[in-house]
XYZ file of C-alpha atoms in Angstrom:
787
model
C -37.299 23.465 -11.164
C -35.161 24.801 -13.996
C -31.867 23.156 -14.775
C -29.560 25.644 -13.026
C -31.049 24.806 -9.602
C -31.445 21.178 -8.736
C -33.711 20.801 -5.697
C -35.672 17.661 -4.896
C -39.117 17.232 -3.410
C -40.028 14.439 -0.974
C -40.521 11.173 -2.850
C -44.189 10.934 -1.810
C -45.042 14.604 -2.502
C -45.354 17.042 -5.399
C -45.207 20.816 -5.388
C -48.209 23.024 -5.918
C -47.216 25.839 -8.309
C -47.316 29.255 -6.531
C -46.828 31.704 -9.330
C -44.230 31.633 -12.043
C -40.903 30.016 -11.229
C -38.153 32.613 -11.376
C -34.756 31.859 -12.833
C -33.256 33.261 -9.580
C -34.559 31.889 -6.241
C -34.578 34.355 -3.300
C -32.345 32.706 -0.702
C -30.324 33.167 2.469
C -26.870 31.674 2.941
C -25.771 30.998 6.516
C -21.985 30.482 6.556
C -20.097 28.463 9.199
C -18.094 31.574 10.163
C -21.332 33.259 11.339
C -21.854 35.471 8.260
C -25.333 35.660 6.653
C -25.775 36.612 3.030
C -29.105 37.576 1.465
C -29.706 37.521 -2.251
C -30.642 35.096 -5.007
C -29.532 31.567 -5.720
C -28.549 31.504 -9.412
C -27.001 28.021 -9.785
C -26.978 24.963 -7.559
C -25.803 21.525 -8.790
C -25.276 19.899 -5.337
C -22.750 17.337 -6.424
C -20.343 19.937 -7.831
C -19.612 21.123 -4.279
C -20.316 24.788 -5.026
C -23.282 27.173 -5.251
C -23.492 30.295 -7.363
C -25.045 33.198 -5.409
C -26.001 36.791 -6.259
C -25.670 38.815 -3.015
C -28.210 41.605 -2.385
C -26.770 44.864 -3.718
C -23.806 43.015 -5.123
C -22.407 43.769 -8.546
C -21.350 40.249 -9.489
C -22.251 36.635 -8.664
C -20.006 34.714 -6.309
C -19.193 31.001 -5.956
C -19.416 29.630 -2.446
C -18.030 26.187 -1.520
C -20.361 23.777 0.311
C -17.584 23.329 2.874
C -18.093 26.953 3.960
C -21.934 26.772 4.240
C -23.866 25.924 7.415
C -27.280 25.996 5.688
C -28.928 27.320 2.524
C -32.590 28.432 2.693
C -34.909 29.295 -0.174
C -37.201 32.126 0.963
C -40.100 31.453 -1.416
C -42.663 29.185 0.431
C -43.727 26.043 -1.357
C -46.926 24.110 -0.861
C -46.735 20.301 -1.017
C -49.527 17.811 -1.597
C -49.684 14.001 -1.823
C -48.360 12.750 -5.132
C -51.116 11.961 -7.593
C -48.940 9.928 -9.956
C -49.350 6.563 -8.234
C -47.370 4.788 -10.925
C -44.351 6.839 -10.051
C -44.969 6.194 -6.345
C -45.121 2.440 -6.845
C -42.103 2.484 -9.173
C -40.011 4.184 -6.504
C -41.236 1.869 -3.752
C -42.977 4.481 -1.582
C -46.324 4.601 0.255
C -49.133 6.441 -1.444
C -49.789 8.975 1.285
C -47.313 11.309 3.074
C -46.374 10.439 6.627
C -46.960 12.767 9.514
C -44.610 15.651 10.129
C -41.371 14.669 11.836
C -39.537 16.646 14.444
C -35.825 17.033 13.806
C -32.854 18.558 15.463
C -29.524 19.227 13.665
C -26.390 20.257 15.520
C -23.750 22.033 13.405
C -19.998 21.819 13.696
C -19.821 25.499 14.638
C -22.066 24.874 17.654
C -25.375 26.175 16.232
C -28.559 24.110 16.368
C -31.615 23.939 14.021
C -34.780 22.335 15.487
C -38.177 22.305 13.761
C -40.643 20.051 11.927
C -40.175 18.780 8.384
C -42.572 17.267 5.854
C -40.258 14.550 4.647
C -36.616 14.738 3.761
C -34.135 13.784 1.062
C -30.740 12.481 2.014
C -28.093 12.658 -0.691
C -24.353 12.346 -0.769
C -23.938 16.114 -0.828
C -26.132 16.696 2.234
C -29.624 16.757 3.753
C -32.634 18.397 2.082
C -35.406 19.392 4.540
C -38.860 20.866 4.012
C -39.381 22.953 7.137
C -43.010 23.712 8.055
C -43.896 27.387 8.369
C -47.026 28.939 9.858
C -49.097 28.848 6.624
C -48.848 25.066 6.039
C -46.237 25.737 3.392
C -42.583 24.630 3.558
C -39.304 26.493 3.450
C -36.708 24.436 1.514
C -33.530 24.093 3.495
C -30.276 22.349 2.480
C -27.572 21.379 5.022
C -24.219 20.286 3.582
C -22.911 16.985 4.867
C -19.762 18.465 6.306
C -21.543 20.967 8.497
C -23.557 18.359 10.431
C -22.424 17.364 13.878
C -25.613 15.859 15.294
C -28.932 15.059 13.828
C -32.074 13.812 15.541
C -35.119 12.232 13.921
C -37.909 10.949 16.126
C -36.388 9.288 19.153
C -33.084 8.285 17.681
C -29.910 10.376 18.006
C -26.853 9.786 15.792
C -23.711 11.554 16.904
C -20.917 12.031 14.415
C -18.527 14.562 13.012
C -18.700 13.739 9.343
C -20.539 10.850 7.639
C -18.420 8.491 5.561
C -18.264 9.128 1.804
C -21.306 7.824 -0.014
C -22.982 6.602 3.158
C -25.994 8.921 3.138
C -26.838 7.997 -0.401
C -26.571 4.291 0.371
C -28.747 4.683 3.462
C -31.432 6.542 1.464
C -31.476 3.778 -1.189
C -31.866 1.143 1.462
C -34.560 3.110 3.252
C -36.639 3.365 0.098
C -37.261 -0.383 0.509
C -38.428 0.244 4.143
C -40.701 3.297 3.820
C -42.134 3.005 7.319
C -38.802 3.348 9.021
C -37.361 6.694 10.043
C -33.997 7.731 8.697
C -32.535 8.047 12.149
C -33.577 4.542 13.143
C -32.128 3.129 9.924
C -28.727 4.786 10.334
C -28.508 3.726 13.954
C -28.398 0.030 13.057
C -25.819 0.308 10.251
C -22.228 -0.856 10.537
C -19.524 1.644 11.399
C -17.434 2.846 8.438
C -15.445 5.814 9.889
C -13.403 6.614 12.956
C -15.795 9.383 13.930
C -18.735 7.004 13.952
C -16.731 4.450 15.898
C -15.768 6.997 18.522
C -19.409 8.098 18.954
C -20.624 4.485 19.072
C -18.062 3.550 21.745
C -19.013 6.607 23.760
C -22.708 5.592 23.586
C -21.786 2.113 24.617
C -20.092 3.388 27.796
C -23.134 5.510 28.603
C -25.740 2.790 28.006
C -27.648 1.536 31.029
C -27.135 -2.129 31.872
C -30.143 -4.200 30.820
C -30.858 -7.896 31.238
C -30.587 -10.316 28.339
C -34.326 -11.153 28.479
C -35.260 -7.533 28.283
C -33.013 -7.046 25.306
C -34.610 -10.054 23.512
C -38.094 -8.676 24.115
C -37.102 -5.187 22.886
C -35.668 -6.797 19.713
C -38.893 -8.780 19.218
C -36.925 -12.031 19.258
C -39.027 -13.666 21.993
C -42.393 -12.928 23.477
C -42.883 -12.166 27.137
C -44.660 -15.508 27.590
C -41.683 -17.379 26.109
C -39.289 -15.524 28.369
C -41.325 -16.295 31.511
C -41.370 -20.001 30.658
C -37.578 -19.975 30.144
C -36.975 -18.144 33.426
C -39.185 -20.597 35.330
C -37.372 -23.509 33.779
C -34.071 -21.980 34.666
C -35.041 -21.438 38.324
C -36.623 -24.833 38.954
C -34.717 -27.450 37.023
C -31.663 -26.884 34.834
C -29.909 -23.950 36.432
C -28.389 -23.141 33.017
C -27.732 -19.608 31.797
C -30.842 -17.992 30.291
C -29.370 -17.950 26.833
C -28.698 -21.720 26.902
C -32.303 -22.349 28.105
C -33.747 -20.290 25.254
C -31.532 -22.206 22.807
C -32.683 -25.549 24.142
C -36.305 -24.495 23.830
C -35.751 -23.358 20.243
C -37.028 -19.843 20.853
C -33.847 -18.206 19.561
C -30.921 -19.173 17.335
C -27.238 -18.795 18.234
C -26.922 -15.815 15.870
C -29.965 -14.117 17.421
C -28.604 -14.686 20.888
C -25.194 -13.205 19.948
C -26.823 -10.220 18.327
C -28.921 -9.543 21.398
C -25.863 -9.717 23.650
C -23.962 -7.286 21.416
C -26.953 -4.891 21.356
C -27.421 -5.226 25.131
C -23.790 -4.136 25.649
C -23.865 -1.540 22.879
C -20.993 -3.204 21.023
C -20.760 -1.584 17.542
C -20.463 -3.612 14.376
C -17.753 -2.457 11.916
C -17.552 -2.761 8.175
C -13.874 -3.564 7.732
C -14.051 -3.236 3.940
C -14.895 0.493 4.302
C -13.271 1.439 7.616
C -9.927 3.372 7.160
C -7.691 1.180 9.363
C -4.714 2.969 10.802
C -1.647 1.292 9.156
C 0.602 1.909 12.181
C -1.800 0.025 14.450
C -1.664 -3.094 12.176
C 1.907 -3.658 13.291
C 1.067 -3.996 17.028
C 0.076 -7.626 16.475
C 2.157 -10.220 14.533
C 0.707 -11.928 11.473
C 0.474 -15.322 13.177
C -1.510 -14.028 16.136
C -3.876 -12.131 13.859
C -4.610 -15.229 11.792
C -4.902 -17.579 14.796
C -7.338 -15.370 16.776
C -9.185 -13.963 13.784
C -8.795 -10.386 14.978
C -7.869 -7.088 13.301
C -6.378 -4.172 15.248
C -8.122 -1.020 13.868
C -7.143 2.062 15.784
C -6.699 3.595 19.273
C -9.631 5.277 20.958
C -9.048 7.170 24.197
C -5.876 5.092 24.853
C -7.566 1.750 24.205
C -6.729 -0.536 21.284
C -9.850 -1.168 19.233
C -9.888 -4.754 17.901
C -12.435 -6.227 15.468
C -13.398 -9.799 16.074
C -16.312 -12.200 15.183
C -17.209 -12.621 18.867
C -16.445 -9.542 21.056
C -17.378 -11.579 24.110
C -14.457 -14.020 23.578
C -12.617 -13.247 26.804
C -9.684 -15.612 26.052
C -8.797 -13.879 22.748
C -9.199 -10.416 24.248
C -6.874 -11.359 27.091
C -4.200 -12.723 24.665
C -4.321 -9.451 22.711
C -4.128 -7.418 25.903
C -1.208 -9.553 27.190
C 0.739 -9.174 23.958
C 0.150 -5.382 23.539
C 0.260 -4.449 27.261
C -2.650 -2.097 26.752
C -6.427 -1.920 27.311
C -8.421 -3.641 24.558
C -11.875 -2.609 23.294
C -13.545 -5.287 21.157
C -15.940 -4.499 18.320
C -17.836 -6.888 16.088
C -17.071 -7.721 12.466
C -18.064 -10.570 10.309
C -15.649 -13.493 9.875
C -15.682 -12.835 6.134
C -14.709 -9.209 6.718
C -11.871 -10.168 9.036
C -10.540 -12.788 6.573
C -10.580 -10.226 3.766
C -8.829 -7.637 5.919
C -6.198 -10.217 6.958
C -5.471 -11.042 3.342
C -5.382 -7.322 2.396
C -3.222 -5.982 5.182
C -0.961 -8.833 6.296
C 1.734 -10.903 4.664
C 0.141 -14.093 3.527
C 1.230 -16.976 1.302
C 0.722 -15.609 -2.189
C -2.630 -16.830 -3.672
C -3.635 -15.468 -7.058
C -7.283 -16.136 -6.214
C -7.196 -13.587 -3.381
C -6.078 -10.676 -5.511
C -8.537 -11.754 -8.230
C -11.332 -11.581 -5.638
C -10.381 -7.984 -4.766
C -10.153 -7.110 -8.462
C -13.548 -8.641 -9.137
C -15.003 -6.666 -6.242
C -13.516 -3.456 -7.692
C -15.039 -4.247 -11.071
C -18.398 -4.993 -9.443
C -18.399 -1.637 -7.581
C -17.725 0.267 -10.783
C -20.928 1.399 -12.509
C -21.641 -0.439 -15.765
C -21.739 2.856 -17.722
C -18.493 4.114 -16.126
C -16.474 3.920 -19.267
C -14.260 6.888 -18.411
C -11.299 6.649 -16.093
C -12.511 9.617 -14.060
C -15.494 7.518 -12.876
C -13.130 5.537 -10.567
C -11.681 7.327 -7.539
C -8.110 6.744 -6.463
C -9.304 6.915 -2.804
C -11.854 4.124 -3.291
C -11.380 1.679 -0.427
C -11.363 -1.402 -2.653
C -8.759 0.175 -4.951
C -6.653 1.060 -1.899
C -6.866 -2.524 -0.744
C -5.880 -3.782 -4.206
C -2.773 -1.554 -4.348
C -1.745 -2.531 -0.809
C -2.248 -6.201 -1.650
C -0.114 -5.810 -4.786
C 2.773 -4.404 -2.780
C 2.393 -6.982 0.032
C 2.359 -9.841 -2.475
C 5.456 -8.479 -4.187
C 7.208 -8.198 -0.836
C 6.170 -11.713 0.252
C 7.210 -13.196 -3.112
C 10.668 -11.606 -2.926
C 10.139 -9.493 -6.054
C 12.633 -6.686 -6.721
C 10.350 -4.536 -8.902
C 6.742 -3.909 -9.736
C 5.948 -2.734 -13.283
C 2.629 -0.927 -13.855
C 2.009 -0.802 -17.596
C -0.813 1.254 -19.064
C -1.682 0.242 -22.565
C -3.608 2.381 -25.101
C -7.174 1.703 -26.161
C -9.079 -0.924 -24.233
C -6.091 -3.231 -23.786
C -5.999 -2.313 -20.137
C -3.620 -2.195 -17.209
C -0.994 -4.905 -16.795
C 0.927 -5.363 -13.492
C 4.116 -7.451 -13.597
C 6.676 -8.496 -10.985
C 10.411 -8.907 -11.493
C 11.591 -11.822 -9.425
C 15.031 -13.400 -9.772
C 15.627 -11.039 -12.707
C 12.649 -12.282 -14.733
C 9.345 -10.455 -15.302
C 6.051 -12.382 -14.840
C 2.478 -11.171 -14.986
C 0.659 -10.573 -11.704
C -2.690 -9.034 -12.660
C -4.664 -7.425 -15.524
C -7.333 -4.754 -15.048
C -9.645 -3.002 -17.537
C -8.479 0.250 -19.099
C -10.748 2.425 -16.987
C -8.608 1.516 -13.948
C -5.413 2.989 -15.348
C -5.694 6.549 -14.102
C -6.986 5.734 -10.634
C -4.250 3.110 -9.976
C -1.436 5.427 -11.119
C -2.943 8.361 -9.102
C -3.231 6.185 -5.965
C 0.483 5.268 -6.187
C 1.404 8.939 -6.841
C -0.494 9.989 -3.731
C 1.425 7.360 -1.705
C 4.739 8.688 -3.141
C 3.797 12.447 -2.674
C 3.982 13.046 -6.429
C 1.962 15.493 -8.507
C -1.130 13.608 -9.726
C -1.880 16.261 -12.333
C 1.468 15.974 -14.089
C 1.428 13.417 -16.898
C 3.881 14.940 -19.448
C 7.182 14.459 -17.681
C 8.821 11.803 -15.517
C 8.632 12.035 -11.743
C 10.644 10.328 -8.998
C 9.529 9.574 -5.461
C 9.506 7.170 -2.562
C 6.810 5.276 -0.675
C 7.300 4.354 2.943
C 4.799 1.471 2.994
C 4.757 1.374 6.820
C 2.381 4.390 6.566
C -0.102 2.242 4.548
C 0.383 -1.346 5.676
C 2.254 -3.636 8.047
C 5.256 -4.522 5.888
C 8.543 -2.782 6.632
C 9.409 -1.922 3.070
C 10.200 1.262 1.064
C 9.613 1.618 -2.606
C 11.495 3.838 -5.076
C 9.028 5.124 -7.656
C 9.552 6.432 -11.157
C 6.867 7.459 -13.680
C 7.473 7.299 -17.395
C 5.118 9.154 -19.859
C 4.187 6.910 -22.802
C 2.084 7.216 -25.941
C -1.429 8.578 -26.014
C -0.875 10.619 -22.884
C -0.527 7.511 -20.658
C 2.002 6.789 -17.969
C 3.867 3.664 -16.849
C 5.244 3.303 -13.349
C 8.007 1.113 -11.927
C 8.415 0.517 -8.206
C 11.729 -0.824 -6.794
C 11.274 -2.578 -3.488
C 13.859 -1.591 -0.836
C 13.429 -3.899 2.115
C 15.879 -2.113 4.471
C 17.340 -5.509 5.226
C 20.460 -6.423 7.188
C 23.797 -7.053 5.468
C 24.477 -10.565 4.086
C 27.521 -12.345 5.527
C 30.428 -12.645 3.083
C 30.230 -16.439 3.284
C 26.843 -16.333 1.556
C 27.866 -14.123 -1.417
C 28.810 -17.204 -3.468
C 32.512 -16.274 -3.750
C 34.833 -19.087 -4.778
C 37.356 -19.887 -2.069
C 40.324 -18.215 -3.840
C 38.223 -15.092 -4.487
C 36.935 -15.046 -0.869
C 40.488 -15.311 0.444
C 41.761 -12.531 -1.876
C 38.951 -10.183 -0.861
C 39.689 -10.752 2.800
C 43.341 -9.855 2.191
C 42.321 -6.541 0.462
C 40.091 -5.675 3.430
C 43.118 -5.917 5.712
C 44.809 -2.981 3.928
C 44.095 0.243 5.928
C 43.760 2.613 2.969
C 43.046 2.446 -0.776
C 40.143 2.130 -3.192
C 37.991 -1.021 -3.716
C 35.399 -0.996 -6.478
C 32.370 -3.298 -7.200
C 31.192 -3.245 -10.819
C 28.095 -4.484 -12.630
C 24.855 -3.345 -14.217
C 21.774 -2.198 -12.309
C 20.246 -4.988 -10.266
C 23.374 -7.150 -10.114
C 23.701 -6.992 -6.289
C 26.504 -4.447 -5.982
C 24.993 -2.733 -2.904
C 24.519 -6.106 -1.206
C 28.176 -6.954 -1.763
C 29.417 -3.588 -0.566
C 27.427 -3.825 2.699
C 28.618 -7.412 3.169
C 32.253 -6.136 2.967
C 31.502 -3.267 5.293
C 29.948 -5.592 7.877
C 33.327 -7.424 8.081
C 34.990 -4.050 8.909
C 32.227 -2.777 11.201
C 33.984 -3.032 14.557
C 33.791 -0.667 17.548
C 37.170 0.819 16.820
C 36.242 2.070 13.305
C 34.183 5.006 11.991
C 32.326 4.154 8.796
C 30.426 6.739 6.686
C 28.263 5.821 3.705
C 26.643 8.056 1.015
C 23.778 6.196 -0.706
C 20.863 6.854 -2.998
C 18.730 5.297 -1.663
C 19.694 3.681 1.661
C 18.664 0.095 1.011
C 20.538 -1.891 3.702
C 21.010 -0.702 7.253
C 23.451 -1.907 9.891
C 24.144 -0.555 13.402
C 27.320 1.344 13.878
C 27.484 2.583 10.243
C 26.616 6.250 9.766
C 24.483 6.298 6.588
C 23.617 9.429 4.596
C 20.825 9.821 2.028
C 21.754 11.719 -1.123
C 19.404 14.527 -2.146
C 20.551 16.158 -5.371
C 17.649 18.542 -5.430
C 19.222 20.561 -2.649
C 22.806 20.112 -3.854
C 23.520 17.288 -1.420
C 25.204 15.042 -4.040
C 27.860 12.344 -3.810
C 30.834 14.703 -4.259
C 29.516 17.192 -1.664
C 28.853 14.462 0.851
C 32.332 12.925 0.248
C 33.986 16.274 1.027
C 31.939 16.511 4.239
C 33.036 12.964 5.214
C 36.691 13.949 4.872
C 36.144 16.566 7.622
C 34.246 14.075 9.832
C 37.208 11.855 10.937
C 36.376 8.676 8.991
C 38.247 5.388 8.817
C 36.137 3.882 6.078
C 34.003 5.612 3.416
C 31.491 4.042 1.068
C 30.096 6.119 -1.791
C 27.128 4.568 -3.568
C 28.241 5.309 -7.106
C 31.103 6.968 -9.013
C 28.975 8.615 -11.659
C 31.123 11.659 -12.493
C 34.693 12.886 -12.525
C 34.327 15.064 -9.420
C 33.073 12.146 -7.236
C 35.906 9.908 -8.549
C 38.561 12.576 -7.805
C 37.313 13.025 -4.212
C 37.231 9.229 -3.727
C 40.786 8.845 -4.959
C 41.930 11.768 -2.814
C 40.287 10.171 0.229
C 41.992 6.803 -0.434
C 45.380 8.517 -0.734
C 44.989 10.354 2.591
C 44.675 7.300 4.760
C 41.087 6.098 4.248
C 39.694 2.850 2.893
C 37.105 3.785 0.245
C 34.447 1.606 -1.387
C 32.339 2.508 -4.367
C 30.498 1.057 -7.408
C 30.496 1.584 -11.179
C 27.996 0.491 -13.884
C 30.495 -1.404 -16.082
C 30.447 -4.872 -17.676
C 33.739 -6.318 -16.356
C 36.565 -5.547 -14.030
C 39.084 -4.555 -16.848
C 36.432 -2.222 -18.369
C 36.144 -0.475 -15.024
C 39.726 0.634 -15.187
C 39.351 1.903 -18.732
C 36.163 3.804 -17.840
C 37.721 5.674 -14.923
C 40.854 6.536 -16.917
C 38.621 7.647 -19.847
C 36.621 10.209 -17.836
C 39.776 12.129 -17.075
C 40.968 10.858 -13.685
C 44.704 11.249 -13.029
C 46.315 7.878 -13.877
C 49.198 8.394 -11.373
C 46.876 8.988 -8.363
C 44.413 6.377 -9.543
C 46.945 3.560 -9.981
C 48.453 4.333 -6.534
C 45.037 4.228 -4.819
C 43.273 1.297 -6.479
C 43.468 -2.041 -4.705
C 41.040 -4.179 -6.706
C 37.847 -4.426 -8.713
C 35.159 -7.051 -8.094
C 32.781 -7.438 -11.025
C 29.620 -9.454 -10.587
C 26.325 -10.736 -12.073
C 23.363 -12.571 -10.611
C 22.325 -15.884 -12.191
C 19.141 -17.868 -11.394
C 19.779 -20.941 -9.227
C 18.384 -24.364 -9.926
C 15.640 -25.388 -7.499
C 17.412 -27.768 -5.036
C 14.157 -29.739 -4.540
C 13.636 -30.776 -8.120
C 16.846 -30.312 -10.125
C 17.955 -33.359 -12.053
C 21.446 -34.526 -12.862
C 23.053 -36.914 -15.311
C 26.571 -37.894 -16.368
C 27.862 -35.450 -18.973
C 28.847 -36.835 -22.373
C 32.438 -36.299 -23.498
C 31.279 -33.917 -26.238
C 29.404 -31.758 -23.699
C 32.440 -31.446 -21.446
C 34.695 -30.591 -24.422
C 32.280 -27.905 -25.543
C 32.128 -26.409 -22.044
C 35.913 -26.391 -21.816
C 36.246 -24.690 -25.195
C 33.750 -22.034 -24.033
C 35.680 -21.668 -20.727
C 38.963 -21.069 -22.488
C 37.713 -18.785 -25.302
C 39.885 -15.758 -25.870
C 42.362 -16.822 -23.198
C 45.699 -18.625 -23.123
C 44.267 -21.468 -20.964
C 44.251 -24.978 -22.553
C 40.932 -26.956 -22.548
C 42.686 -30.201 -21.678
C 44.181 -28.565 -18.558
C 40.808 -27.269 -17.583
C 39.065 -30.655 -17.919
C 41.790 -32.242 -15.784
C 41.291 -29.569 -13.091
C 37.455 -30.102 -13.170
C 37.867 -33.884 -12.754
C 40.192 -33.295 -9.822
C 37.629 -30.991 -8.133
C 34.266 -32.500 -9.133
C 35.089 -36.156 -9.708
C 36.030 -38.274 -12.741
C 32.400 -38.421 -13.970
C 31.328 -34.841 -14.420
C 27.621 -34.167 -14.001
C 25.220 -31.956 -15.885
C 22.410 -30.438 -13.749
C 19.059 -29.379 -15.321
C 15.900 -27.608 -14.281
C 12.687 -29.650 -13.905
C 9.925 -27.808 -11.929
C 7.950 -28.534 -8.763
C 5.513 -26.876 -6.371
C 8.298 -25.315 -4.410
C 9.566 -23.339 -7.463
C 6.079 -22.893 -9.031
C 6.956 -25.329 -11.838
C 9.686 -23.028 -13.104
C 12.759 -25.094 -12.110
C 14.628 -22.108 -10.614
C 14.520 -20.614 -7.142
C 16.684 -17.728 -5.991
C 19.818 -16.210 -7.499
C 23.544 -16.434 -6.790
C 26.507 -14.270 -7.674
C 29.045 -14.819 -10.466
C 32.257 -12.946 -9.778
C 35.560 -11.911 -11.302
C 38.161 -10.267 -9.058
C 40.929 -8.129 -10.546
C 43.659 -7.450 -7.974
C 45.978 -4.601 -8.896
C 49.481 -5.909 -9.096
C 52.671 -3.952 -10.035
C 52.425 -5.277 -13.604
C 48.790 -4.195 -13.782
C 49.769 -0.665 -12.546
C 52.294 -0.341 -15.383
C 49.593 -1.204 -17.956
C 47.249 1.355 -16.341
C 49.918 4.031 -16.466
C 50.249 3.385 -20.218
C 46.456 3.517 -20.582
C 46.287 -0.030 -22.028
C 42.970 -1.174 -23.496
C 40.553 -3.528 -21.806
C 41.814 -6.589 -23.750
C 45.371 -6.227 -22.528
C 44.264 -5.535 -18.985
C 42.011 -8.621 -19.104
C 44.820 -10.860 -20.379
C 47.141 -9.650 -17.730
C 44.527 -10.225 -14.992
C 43.892 -13.781 -16.180
C 47.670 -14.512 -16.086
C 47.638 -13.177 -12.525
C 44.889 -15.685 -11.611
C 41.581 -13.891 -12.341
C 38.641 -16.050 -13.400
C 36.152 -14.241 -15.661
C 32.400 -14.103 -15.039
C 31.788 -16.735 -17.651
C 34.431 -19.032 -16.186
C 33.080 -18.607 -12.688
C 29.586 -19.400 -13.970
C 30.647 -22.614 -15.821
C 32.296 -23.911 -12.647
C 29.064 -23.241 -10.692
C 27.170 -25.191 -13.330
C 29.397 -28.219 -12.676
C 28.843 -27.778 -8.942
C 25.049 -27.958 -9.451
C 24.129 -24.401 -8.498
C 22.874 -23.266 -11.919
C 22.884 -24.268 -15.552
C 24.747 -22.984 -18.614
C 21.615 -21.307 -20.013
C 21.504 -18.919 -17.065
C 25.199 -18.275 -17.158
C 25.112 -17.359 -20.854
C 22.118 -15.032 -20.148
C 24.108 -12.823 -17.834
C 27.825 -13.344 -18.702
C 29.436 -12.747 -22.097
């Protein structure tokens, strides 16, 4: 037929020409809403999801979506005959003569039914092509879109479903071509379940199946002959008294796999393809990781109030009972291969990170992509393997303790690079070919509810991963347009963790004691300073946890809420609706607070409200993105805040950095040479009034006469890096009367720093050097974060 209308013929037939083929085929459209349109079909590429139709007496052609169509019928009868091109027949794997006519019955989602006879059929991803026999031995070509089918019957087999899984019909047709004698209904009935609709129908059929004996099931499946069964039954009755299955195994008539398969078929237990089945992420959390791995089970979904669980042996009563006992609910087992369960466990549950596992998923994704699929559009962001890969990427980042995931799209064929930031350092996680760029970014945009069609400007969003997998983690997402129309994406992992105790912040004893004294003051302003990713939010919540007692009311304004603690009333900032820091702070002042924490002082208005709150009897905490404690004072005075109010309200500033810690399992130590100690002391005292000799004497008093140098080595625990985890470096500026005088005179950062050091402050560099001598880190890491 001409190119505008693509309509197949059965693989074993060819059409007999019946007059000249018209460019417009007379047709009738039956719509799902009951409407019927007569006219001409003018264009029909099935995989575009739309038909172009010229209604009778209509002035213009219309486009009709396949989702609105019940069936499309071409009115012009067509005569079919056996295909004479035997080479074509053999090449396509078909028999040389057409089979007999088959009866069929199709139930539609709107309740209508179509029953007749067809000379062959053609199942494609878009739907079912039938060749309905009319009274003159010709056929009427009928097309039924996939989405309109509710039930279809072919021969004796009935398949009940709402919607077939994507791509399933096409796969079934390809497989059936290798088995030309088998009916399409019979073939589909034995396939593994890939959608919830299929699973629900299969479980319903299982409940309705009559109970049959094992021997009868084995005969029906052609696994044993009747004579073999009678011998086994006689042996069972007279001698061994074993179960029939064991007798057949002893006689060698069946294998263990055949026996299990017969039992599953006898009970109607469906088999599930876990690689394709859309597992409900919320159900994954009903069982802990350890139980899932020990029992080799995967919770899939709920069906009629029962938890559906995939397992290699659905007759394993002990495992079923353990799942039922743990979940306190009815359990319905279904069958899955052990390989499928292992893959699902690695994809959906936290697992010790293994780079081979993610490489396996990536290789599977590459294998599923057509060889000629050079364009990025050829890969769908909803592809199940791609979904698994993205979920695995996030789960691995969460398990590894990464703070950020960087998705980097490079131009040309360089490809897609995924990197993790852990302990402040980026390392490569995975590389994918360039044709995976668009689908990967689009998948993450869908998870974050971003516009997948927008590539020219940056977008911000959030992913609640509990909707997609078992890990309790949120991700803050930002997209960044780059060259050649590409986009990068960065995901910040927000684990919603509990606050860290103050004793684990890494504060030196004098600093810890001074901070505790500041927290005892009922009103004032306490600031935590440092760049992005330096742990400011962790420190603030640690301080708040010390003040979180039943007699206090604590309000926090955060963007985003990263750490939660009971008793603290936490508010999420939403600038898009005007719910910014300053507005929330004013609301807090009317909500009877004792303590207020504002996530960031990013503008003059927020700073003014915070100072006002601290002067009216409230203890206020906040953060600033500054490099040191003295610079924090200069920054706030520089944006225009009133120095009189500010100096009266400010209690102290804690500046901090995070330095990588030496791995305690493999770090090495040696006695430091005199020259090394002198160099460290000079660096410690640089730009201060402190004398190196006094510093060395103090170190020897605290750390021993023989000072040690600790160095990184590398072991399996730290992945041969030599570092594991991070710790804080701190400098605490406590506002004294002398400091207030300098602030009133708007002194520069150098004078403020010198005054603070005279009052006992240790700088970030000084704190880091002392932690090197204590064996927590080394000087290279200190120099990397502290000037």
